[in-house]
């Protein structure tokens, strides 16, 4: 990263400069929470969002994921997508396979930074495809600006993917490109070790517009000039990041405010970051088919037999239920037929009585019509339905012979006192009660 002096000046003017360099709590100034340790080694493949979100925080923009990489893109002013690890490493190595973004004023970067502003950098200027930059800072020291080194390369870092590595111990700091060591910083050469990065650091990967017109003149000049956003978007691509923590334990504790590596204590326990990774590595629960396939042959046979028995039981129950329903239905049908036969016999009997007593065709025709309707219903209706005019056929109102004139066959006026007994009317003609 360009000198912290430039960045601090930019912070006052424009918040974009916080893209890679900031601190939440400086342990050299006050008591801060312990730093969660990584305590392991992991190769992060940047082809899915879960790879990032499980172990990194995303700031100032979104990432896009392809088949084998993640794209960090600046499309407009205000964009500076960056990820920061949720864990810290206390000495270690970081190897990132990436392709830098092109574009004047656009900065692609790999940064290790601690809470007291120790910092180790790889930086790629979008307007320079012949050199790459390495840099470092210790405890935010900005008394000199001669720590950055620009290394010539035989390839275009904006056109091809290459492996950019940092190897960091308490004795020395190394920068590598692919398998080539390009820079070494011994501990003593960093102001007697005072400016040597030596406290727990997060890993930050991202892109930001150093050439934004809101930045100060020094930052814009270092970035290679003003950025023309109309020529965007500008994209840095990362395939993977191999991160190894040389420390171990659950957390890193700052035992004093000296900022020296000797003052950092590893708290024993299981790393939270490692737990997250192990959980993410767990295979999904097996499906029912997969669990069945894994069973021994004998167990499968027992399941088949048990399933066959259950099926036989179900079929037996179904057969019994069907048989009982059919039997009950047959009995109900027989009862219904008997009832209808009885009613038909009663109607026939009434009809014979009426004919025997010499009633006219008007009365007998009505009864014959009802008899015909009943026979028609019995021949066409489905079981369980009620016959048409059921109230007429099944319950017949009393028809008194007194209602009819025996000589004419026409209804005659109702007498004042009638009952079901045999009486004489004024014409001395007999009347009989009759149920049809």
Coordinates of C-alpha atoms in Angstrom, one line a residue, residues 20-207:
X20 CA -7.6 -1.9 2.4
X21 CA -6.2 0.1 5.3
X22 CA -8.1 0.6 8.5
X23 CA -8.2 -0.5 12.1
X24 CA -11.1 -1.1 14.5
X25 CA -9.1 -1.0 17.8
X26 CA -5.4 -0.2 18.2
X27 CA -4.1 -2.4 21.0
X28 CA -1.1 0.0 21.4
X29 CA -3.5 2.7 22.5
X30 CA -6.2 0.9 24.5
X31 CA -7.3 -2.5 25.6
X32 CA -8.9 -4.4 22.7
X33 CA -10.6 -7.8 22.3
X34 CA -8.4 -10.7 21.5
X35 CA -7.8 -11.5 17.8
X36 CA -9.5 -14.7 16.6
X37 CA -6.8 -17.1 15.4
X38 CA -6.8 -19.0 12.1
X39 CA -4.5 -21.7 13.5
X40 CA -4.5 -23.8 10.4
X41 CA -3.8 -23.9 6.6
X42 CA -6.4 -23.6 3.9
X43 CA -6.6 -23.1 0.2
X44 CA -9.6 -21.0 -0.6
X45 CA -11.1 -21.5 -4.1
X46 CA -13.0 -18.4 -5.1
X47 CA -15.7 -19.9 -7.3
X48 CA -18.7 -19.7 -4.9
X49 CA -20.0 -17.1 -2.6
X50 CA -19.9 -19.5 0.4
X51 CA -16.1 -19.7 0.1
X52 CA -15.9 -16.0 0.8
X53 CA -18.8 -15.4 3.2
X54 CA -17.8 -18.3 5.5
X55 CA -14.4 -16.8 6.2
X56 CA -14.3 -13.2 4.9
X57 CA -16.3 -10.0 5.3
X58 CA -17.1 -8.1 2.1
X59 CA -16.9 -4.3 2.1
X60 CA -17.6 -1.5 -0.4
X61 CA -19.1 -3.6 -3.2
X62 CA -20.1 -7.0 -4.4
X63 CA -18.2 -9.9 -6.0
X64 CA -19.2 -11.9 -9.0
X65 CA -18.3 -15.6 -9.2
X66 CA -17.4 -17.5 -12.4
X67 CA -16.5 -21.1 -13.0
X68 CA -13.0 -20.7 -11.5
X69 CA -12.6 -17.2 -10.0
X70 CA -14.1 -14.2 -8.3
X71 CA -14.3 -10.8 -10.0
X72 CA -13.6 -7.6 -8.0
X73 CA -15.0 -4.8 -10.2
X74 CA -14.9 -1.0 -10.1
X75 CA -17.6 0.3 -12.4
X76 CA -18.2 3.8 -11.0
X77 CA -17.1 6.2 -8.4
X78 CA -17.6 4.8 -4.9
X79 CA -16.8 1.2 -5.9
X80 CA -13.9 -0.5 -4.1
X81 CA -14.9 -4.2 -3.4
X82 CA -12.7 -5.7 -0.8
X83 CA -12.7 -8.8 1.4
X84 CA -11.1 -9.1 4.8
X85 CA -10.6 -12.4 6.7
X86 CA -12.6 -13.0 9.8
X87 CA -9.4 -14.5 11.3
X88 CA -5.8 -13.4 12.1
X89 CA -2.5 -15.1 11.4
X90 CA 0.5 -14.7 13.6
X91 CA 3.3 -15.1 11.0
X92 CA 2.5 -17.3 8.1
X93 CA 2.2 -17.5 4.4
X94 CA -0.3 -16.2 1.8
X95 CA -0.3 -17.2 -1.8
X96 CA -2.8 -15.6 -4.2
X97 CA -3.4 -16.7 -7.8
X98 CA -4.8 -13.6 -9.5
X99 CA -4.9 -11.3 -12.5
X100 CA -4.7 -7.6 -11.8
X101 CA -7.1 -5.0 -13.2
X102 CA -6.1 -2.5 -16.0
X103 CA -7.1 1.1 -15.9
X104 CA -5.3 4.3 -15.0
X105 CA -5.5 5.0 -11.3
X106 CA -7.0 1.6 -10.5
X107 CA -5.1 -0.3 -7.7
X108 CA -5.3 -4.1 -7.2
X109 CA -3.9 -5.3 -3.9
X110 CA -3.0 -8.1 -1.5
X111 CA -2.6 -6.8 2.0
X112 CA -1.8 -8.2 5.4
X113 CA -2.6 -5.7 8.2
X114 CA -2.7 -5.8 12.0
X115 CA -4.7 -3.7 14.4
X116 CA -1.6 -1.5 15.3
X117 CA -1.1 -0.8 11.5
X118 CA 1.7 -3.3 10.8
X119 CA 1.3 -3.9 7.1
X120 CA 2.6 -6.1 4.2
X121 CA 1.6 -5.3 0.6
X122 CA 1.4 -6.5 -3.0
X123 CA 0.1 -3.7 -5.2
X124 CA -0.6 -3.5 -8.9
X125 CA -1.1 -0.2 -10.7
X126 CA -3.7 -0.4 -13.5
X127 CA -1.7 2.0 -15.7
X128 CA 1.6 0.0 -15.3
X129 CA 1.7 -3.5 -16.8
X130 CA 5.5 -3.9 -16.7
X131 CA 6.1 -3.6 -12.9
X132 CA 4.6 -4.8 -9.6
X133 CA 5.0 -3.1 -6.2
X134 CA 5.9 -4.5 -2.8
X135 CA 5.7 -2.5 0.4
X136 CA 5.5 -2.7 4.2
X137 CA 4.9 -0.6 7.3
X138 CA 5.4 -1.1 11.0
X139 CA 3.1 0.4 13.6
X140 CA 1.8 3.0 11.2
X141 CA 5.3 4.6 11.0
X142 CA 5.2 7.2 8.2
X143 CA 8.6 8.9 8.8
X144 CA 10.0 7.7 5.4
X145 CA 8.6 6.8 2.0
X146 CA 11.4 4.6 0.7
X147 CA 10.0 1.2 1.6
X148 CA 8.1 0.6 -1.7
X149 CA 10.0 -1.4 -4.4
X150 CA 8.8 -1.6 -8.0
X151 CA 9.8 -4.9 -9.6
X152 CA 10.0 -5.4 -13.4
X153 CA 8.2 -8.5 -14.7
X154 CA 8.5 -10.3 -18.0
X155 CA 4.8 -10.8 -18.3
X156 CA 1.7 -8.7 -18.3
X157 CA 0.1 -9.0 -14.8
X158 CA -3.2 -7.7 -16.2
X159 CA -3.4 -10.3 -18.9
X160 CA -2.4 -13.5 -17.1
X161 CA -2.9 -15.3 -13.8
X162 CA 0.2 -15.6 -11.6
X163 CA 0.9 -16.7 -8.0
X164 CA 1.9 -13.8 -5.7
X165 CA 3.1 -15.0 -2.3
X166 CA 4.2 -13.6 1.0
X167 CA 6.3 -15.7 3.5
X168 CA 6.4 -14.1 6.9
X169 CA 8.3 -15.1 10.0
X170 CA 9.8 -13.4 13.0
X171 CA 13.2 -13.3 11.3
X172 CA 12.4 -12.2 7.7
X173 CA 9.8 -11.3 5.2
X174 CA 9.8 -12.6 1.6
X175 CA 7.8 -11.8 -1.5
X176 CA 7.6 -14.4 -4.3
X177 CA 6.2 -14.4 -7.8
X178 CA 5.3 -18.0 -8.9
X179 CA 8.5 -19.8 -7.8
X180 CA 10.8 -16.8 -7.9
X181 CA 11.9 -14.9 -4.8
X182 CA 12.0 -11.2 -5.7
X183 CA 12.5 -9.5 -2.3
X184 CA 13.6 -10.3 1.2
X185 CA 13.3 -8.0 4.3
X186 CA 15.3 -9.1 7.4
X187 CA 13.9 -8.2 10.7
X188 CA 16.9 -6.0 11.7
X189 CA 16.7 -3.9 8.5
X190 CA 13.3 -2.5 9.4
X191 CA 14.6 0.2 11.7
X192 CA 16.2 -2.3 14.0
X193 CA 13.0 -4.4 14.0
X194 CA 10.8 -1.5 15.3
X195 CA 9.1 -1.1 11.9
X196 CA 9.0 -4.8 11.1
X197 CA 5.5 -6.2 10.8
X198 CA 5.2 -8.6 13.7
X199 CA 1.6 -8.7 15.2
X200 CA -1.5 -10.7 14.2
X201 CA -2.8 -9.7 10.8
X202 CA -5.9 -10.1 8.7
X203 CA -5.8 -10.9 5.0
X204 CA -7.4 -8.3 2.7
X205 CA -7.9 -8.6 -1.0
X206 CA -9.4 -5.9 -3.1
X207 CA -9.4 -3.2 -5.7

